Amino acid sequence: MKRPELLAPVAGLLIACAAHRQIARYLDCAPSTVTRISVRLGGHAQRFHELAMVRLRGIDEPVVFDHFETFVRSQQERLGIGTAVGHRSWFVYRIEGARYRGTSRRSPRKRALKRPPKPVAPGAVTESTRRTLCFLATKVQRPLELISDDNPNYSTVVRQLDRQLGFPILHRVFPNPDRSPDRDRSRARARDQAMFPVDLLHKLLRHSQSHHRRETIAFGRKSANVIGRTALFTLWRNFIKRVSERRPRPITPAMRVGLTSKPWTWSDVLAERIFGERVCPKVP
């Protein structure tokens, strides 16, 4: 690698919602250099998270699950990222991508200007949910307690796992209620309280990544790159960012689940390259 000294600065600026050309201007390097480093950081974050999950002894808390919806290349290609978050620790246990076709229509002129979207596999959201729950099943000693909204794909997967594998899941469903002023707000408050850990994660993602915002001209070019940057954000959320930045006690989600004894820094995370066959670096 030609510019290893740029790894930590680029990682911090990517989390701070900076685009590649903005980072290149700030660090006085080529935009292509930032792009290559971003891809490298995404792969490192994914392998780091996989090895951290190997070290995790188990999950002893309810898990809140929901899909974070974003776009790739254009609004015609939608990407759902399944996020499983600990209800008490706020630790992100799993992210799983699911590509599916957008519902908006394009005029003949726009269809002629843009190439057709890539084909997507049917049932991608269901399959990503299934992979996530199967992974969580390997980390619990008792029936998994799952909290989600009323997405029908989630209930379908829960029933399939119970029927096919005999894996019991305590599924608590909190529908998205009508929030009109004249409606009862108790159901909305109960839903927001139960889904708060994953809702907070999604808000932080939209706040910290330009291409995830509702009104933006920034779009991720490839699904793999978007997943990689989400993995980098997850690494920062789990190991570096404090649970509360206003409280004096420095506690991270990784400390709550027993993976670390103190908050990490980018230097700690990037101190050693991680390969598929290499064990997780020693926890400081």
XYZ file of C-alpha atoms in Angstrom:
284
model
C 0.000 0.000 0.000
C 1.437 3.384 -1.062
C -0.222 5.698 1.486
C -0.840 3.765 4.724
C -0.746 6.994 6.717
C -4.055 7.990 5.108
C -6.055 5.026 6.436
C -7.091 6.556 9.768
C -7.801 10.087 8.397
C -9.883 8.722 5.519
C -11.836 6.439 7.870
C -12.643 9.320 10.196
C -13.677 11.619 7.354
C -15.860 8.953 5.737
C -17.766 8.618 9.008
C -17.993 12.434 9.178
C -20.131 12.508 5.995
C -17.360 13.721 3.673
C -17.368 12.742 -0.002
C -14.329 11.298 -1.740
C -13.363 14.516 -3.541
C -13.798 16.545 -0.365
C -11.478 14.147 1.466
C -8.982 14.295 -1.406
C -8.891 18.101 -1.280
C -8.430 18.081 2.480
C -5.667 15.438 2.483
C -4.016 16.718 -0.722
C -4.266 13.433 -2.610
C -6.054 12.083 -5.665
C -9.768 11.196 -5.441
C -8.972 7.747 -6.827
C -6.660 7.211 -3.850
C -9.538 7.917 -1.468
C -11.794 5.546 -3.419
C -9.282 2.694 -3.219
C -8.719 3.319 0.494
C -12.489 3.390 1.068
C -12.878 -0.040 -0.552
C -9.963 -1.354 1.489
C -11.450 0.011 4.724
C -14.830 -1.550 3.930
C -13.302 -4.990 3.468
C -11.242 -4.583 6.633
C -14.338 -3.584 8.615
C -16.299 -6.605 7.378
C -13.542 -9.045 8.316
C -13.016 -7.281 11.639
C -16.699 -7.657 12.492
C -16.718 -11.337 11.513
C -13.746 -12.085 13.755
C -15.253 -10.062 16.590
C -18.406 -12.181 16.353
C -16.237 -15.285 16.708
C -14.912 -13.877 19.980
C -18.378 -12.951 21.226
C -19.429 -15.542 23.793
C -23.144 -15.176 23.327
C -26.176 -12.906 23.136
C -28.189 -12.557 26.335
C -30.532 -9.725 25.387
C -33.442 -9.096 23.014
C -32.446 -8.209 19.461
C -34.164 -5.436 17.507
C -34.259 -6.058 13.762
C -35.234 -3.850 10.850
C -34.108 -3.083 7.304
C -32.444 0.221 6.501
C -33.543 1.345 3.036
C -31.210 3.200 0.689
C -30.390 3.425 -3.032
C -27.546 2.283 -5.268
C -26.684 4.194 -8.451
C -30.205 5.593 -8.769
C -33.605 5.374 -7.156
C -34.452 2.487 -9.489
C -32.098 0.190 -7.588
C -32.968 -0.065 -3.922
C -30.873 -1.690 -1.248
C -32.196 -2.883 2.083
C -29.617 -3.462 4.801
C -30.869 -5.729 7.564
C -29.597 -4.482 10.923
C -29.743 -6.542 14.126
C -29.089 -4.401 17.217
C -28.963 -5.360 20.876
C -31.871 -3.867 22.812
C -29.799 -3.020 25.908
C -26.226 -2.847 24.626
C -26.971 -1.123 21.268
C -24.320 -3.402 19.759
C -24.828 -4.061 16.042
C -24.636 -7.843 15.750
C -25.246 -8.203 12.032
C -25.718 -6.297 8.781
C -27.054 -8.097 5.720
C -27.764 -6.552 2.316
C -30.787 -7.231 0.110
C -31.144 -5.712 -3.373
C -34.608 -5.244 -4.832
C -36.238 -3.273 -7.620
C -37.608 0.210 -7.017
C -41.289 0.991 -7.498
C -40.953 4.330 -9.300
C -41.556 4.591 -13.053
C -39.319 6.242 -15.641
C -40.280 8.038 -18.808
C -39.190 6.620 -22.184
C -36.597 9.397 -22.442
C -34.998 8.479 -19.113
C -35.091 4.787 -19.977
C -33.183 5.582 -23.172
C -30.559 7.626 -21.328
C -29.867 5.095 -18.578
C -28.982 1.466 -18.874
C -31.509 -0.974 -17.386
C -31.091 -1.878 -13.713
C -29.303 -5.061 -12.833
C -31.578 -8.080 -12.288
C -32.394 -8.819 -8.671
C -33.217 -12.114 -7.032
C -36.814 -12.456 -5.773
C -37.302 -12.675 -2.040
C -34.073 -10.851 -1.195
C -35.461 -9.289 1.988
C -36.768 -12.653 3.188
C -33.431 -14.332 2.483
C -31.418 -11.621 4.261
C -33.728 -11.941 7.269
C -33.288 -15.705 7.249
C -29.481 -15.457 7.164
C -29.512 -12.946 10.009
C -31.759 -15.035 12.256
C -29.768 -18.205 11.526
C -26.618 -16.380 12.605
C -28.253 -15.080 15.785
C -29.426 -18.613 16.558
C -25.799 -19.728 16.913
C -25.168 -17.124 19.611
C -28.057 -17.720 22.019
C -28.491 -20.448 24.621
C -32.217 -19.870 25.054
C -35.037 -18.945 22.651
C -34.134 -15.811 20.724
C -36.251 -12.785 21.617
C -36.777 -10.777 18.440
C -38.335 -7.313 18.274
C -39.441 -5.930 14.906
C -42.161 -4.010 13.129
C -45.018 -5.616 11.206
C -43.071 -6.402 8.035
C -44.685 -9.640 6.760
C -41.309 -11.021 5.622
C -40.106 -11.193 9.226
C -43.089 -13.214 10.445
C -42.745 -15.558 7.466
C -39.102 -16.314 8.246
C -39.845 -16.835 11.943
C -42.552 -19.386 11.121
C -40.294 -21.163 8.616
C -37.423 -21.482 11.076
C -39.757 -22.784 13.756
C -41.329 -25.337 11.404
C -38.252 -26.493 9.452
C -35.459 -26.270 12.016
C -37.353 -26.416 15.284
C -35.741 -23.153 16.366
C -38.094 -21.250 18.699
C -38.166 -17.456 18.414
C -40.118 -15.178 20.732
C -41.232 -12.639 18.142
C -42.630 -9.365 19.476
C -44.232 -7.296 16.726
C -44.806 -3.547 17.036
C -46.762 -2.237 14.013
C -46.153 1.253 12.690
C -49.299 3.051 13.926
C -51.135 5.992 12.453
C -49.508 9.138 13.871
C -52.304 11.569 13.092
C -52.924 14.200 15.798
C -56.353 12.778 16.648
C -55.072 9.206 17.080
C -54.080 7.435 20.278
C -50.361 8.027 20.806
C -49.827 5.175 23.279
C -49.210 2.633 20.494
C -46.767 4.970 18.807
C -44.874 5.488 22.064
C -44.732 1.727 22.698
C -43.426 1.112 19.179
C -40.791 3.869 19.420
C -39.597 2.642 22.800
C -39.235 -0.954 21.626
C -37.561 -0.075 18.299
C -35.398 2.767 19.631
C -31.964 1.050 19.294
C -32.398 0.284 15.598
C -34.152 3.593 14.868
C -31.231 5.447 16.443
C -28.764 3.470 14.324
C -30.662 4.345 11.139
C -30.773 8.031 12.080
C -27.033 8.042 12.678
C -26.491 6.349 9.312
C -28.515 8.961 7.446
C -26.796 11.743 9.384
C -23.263 10.398 8.824
C -23.453 9.171 5.201
C -24.423 11.586 2.412
C -25.634 8.906 -0.006
C -28.173 7.633 2.546
C -30.084 10.891 2.895
C -33.570 11.317 1.520
C -32.805 14.385 -0.629
C -29.304 14.057 -2.058
C -27.337 14.011 -5.299
C -24.935 11.414 -3.879
C -25.496 7.752 -4.675
C -23.361 4.719 -4.026
C -22.107 3.221 -7.282
C -22.020 -0.419 -6.199
C -23.900 -2.427 -3.597
C -20.654 -3.938 -2.304
C -19.190 -0.482 -1.668
C -22.327 0.666 0.162
C -22.228 -2.460 2.341
C -18.522 -1.855 2.979
C -19.083 1.710 4.137
C -21.960 0.531 6.312
C -19.617 -2.060 7.831
C -17.081 0.702 8.516
C -19.808 2.752 10.189
C -20.845 -0.303 12.224
C -17.265 -0.816 13.380
C -17.103 2.815 14.495
C -20.476 2.547 16.227
C -19.556 -0.638 18.101
C -15.965 -0.028 19.133
C -15.142 3.697 18.907
C -18.244 5.817 19.470
C -19.470 6.147 23.027
C -22.997 5.104 23.862
C -23.619 8.635 25.141
C -21.351 11.531 24.229
C -22.854 13.741 26.937
C -22.180 11.468 29.880
C -18.691 11.516 31.404
C -18.260 7.739 31.574
C -16.757 6.412 28.303
C -18.711 3.242 27.456
C -19.050 1.722 23.995
C -21.447 -1.021 22.853
C -18.477 -3.399 22.548
C -17.699 -2.816 26.227
C -21.291 -3.630 27.165
C -21.123 -7.046 25.489
C -17.673 -7.809 26.918
C -15.568 -7.599 23.753
C -13.354 -4.736 24.952
C -12.421 -3.093 28.230
C -12.032 0.475 26.924
C -13.006 2.569 23.892
C -10.889 1.911 20.835
C -9.421 4.407 18.371
C -8.880 4.195 14.632
C -5.237 3.388 15.346
C -6.324 0.357 17.388
C -8.748 -0.824 14.720
C -6.231 -0.410 11.875
C -3.145 -1.603 13.752
C -3.036 -4.938 11.934
C -4.234 -6.259 8.606
C -6.879 -8.955 8.849
C -7.102 -11.882 6.463
C -9.707 -14.604 6.282
C -7.486 -17.175 7.986
C -5.994 -14.888 10.609
C -7.264 -14.779 14.185
C -8.605 -11.566 15.671
C -5.882 -9.239 16.973
C -5.390 -9.229 20.711
C -7.825 -6.973 22.525
C -5.953 -4.125 24.226
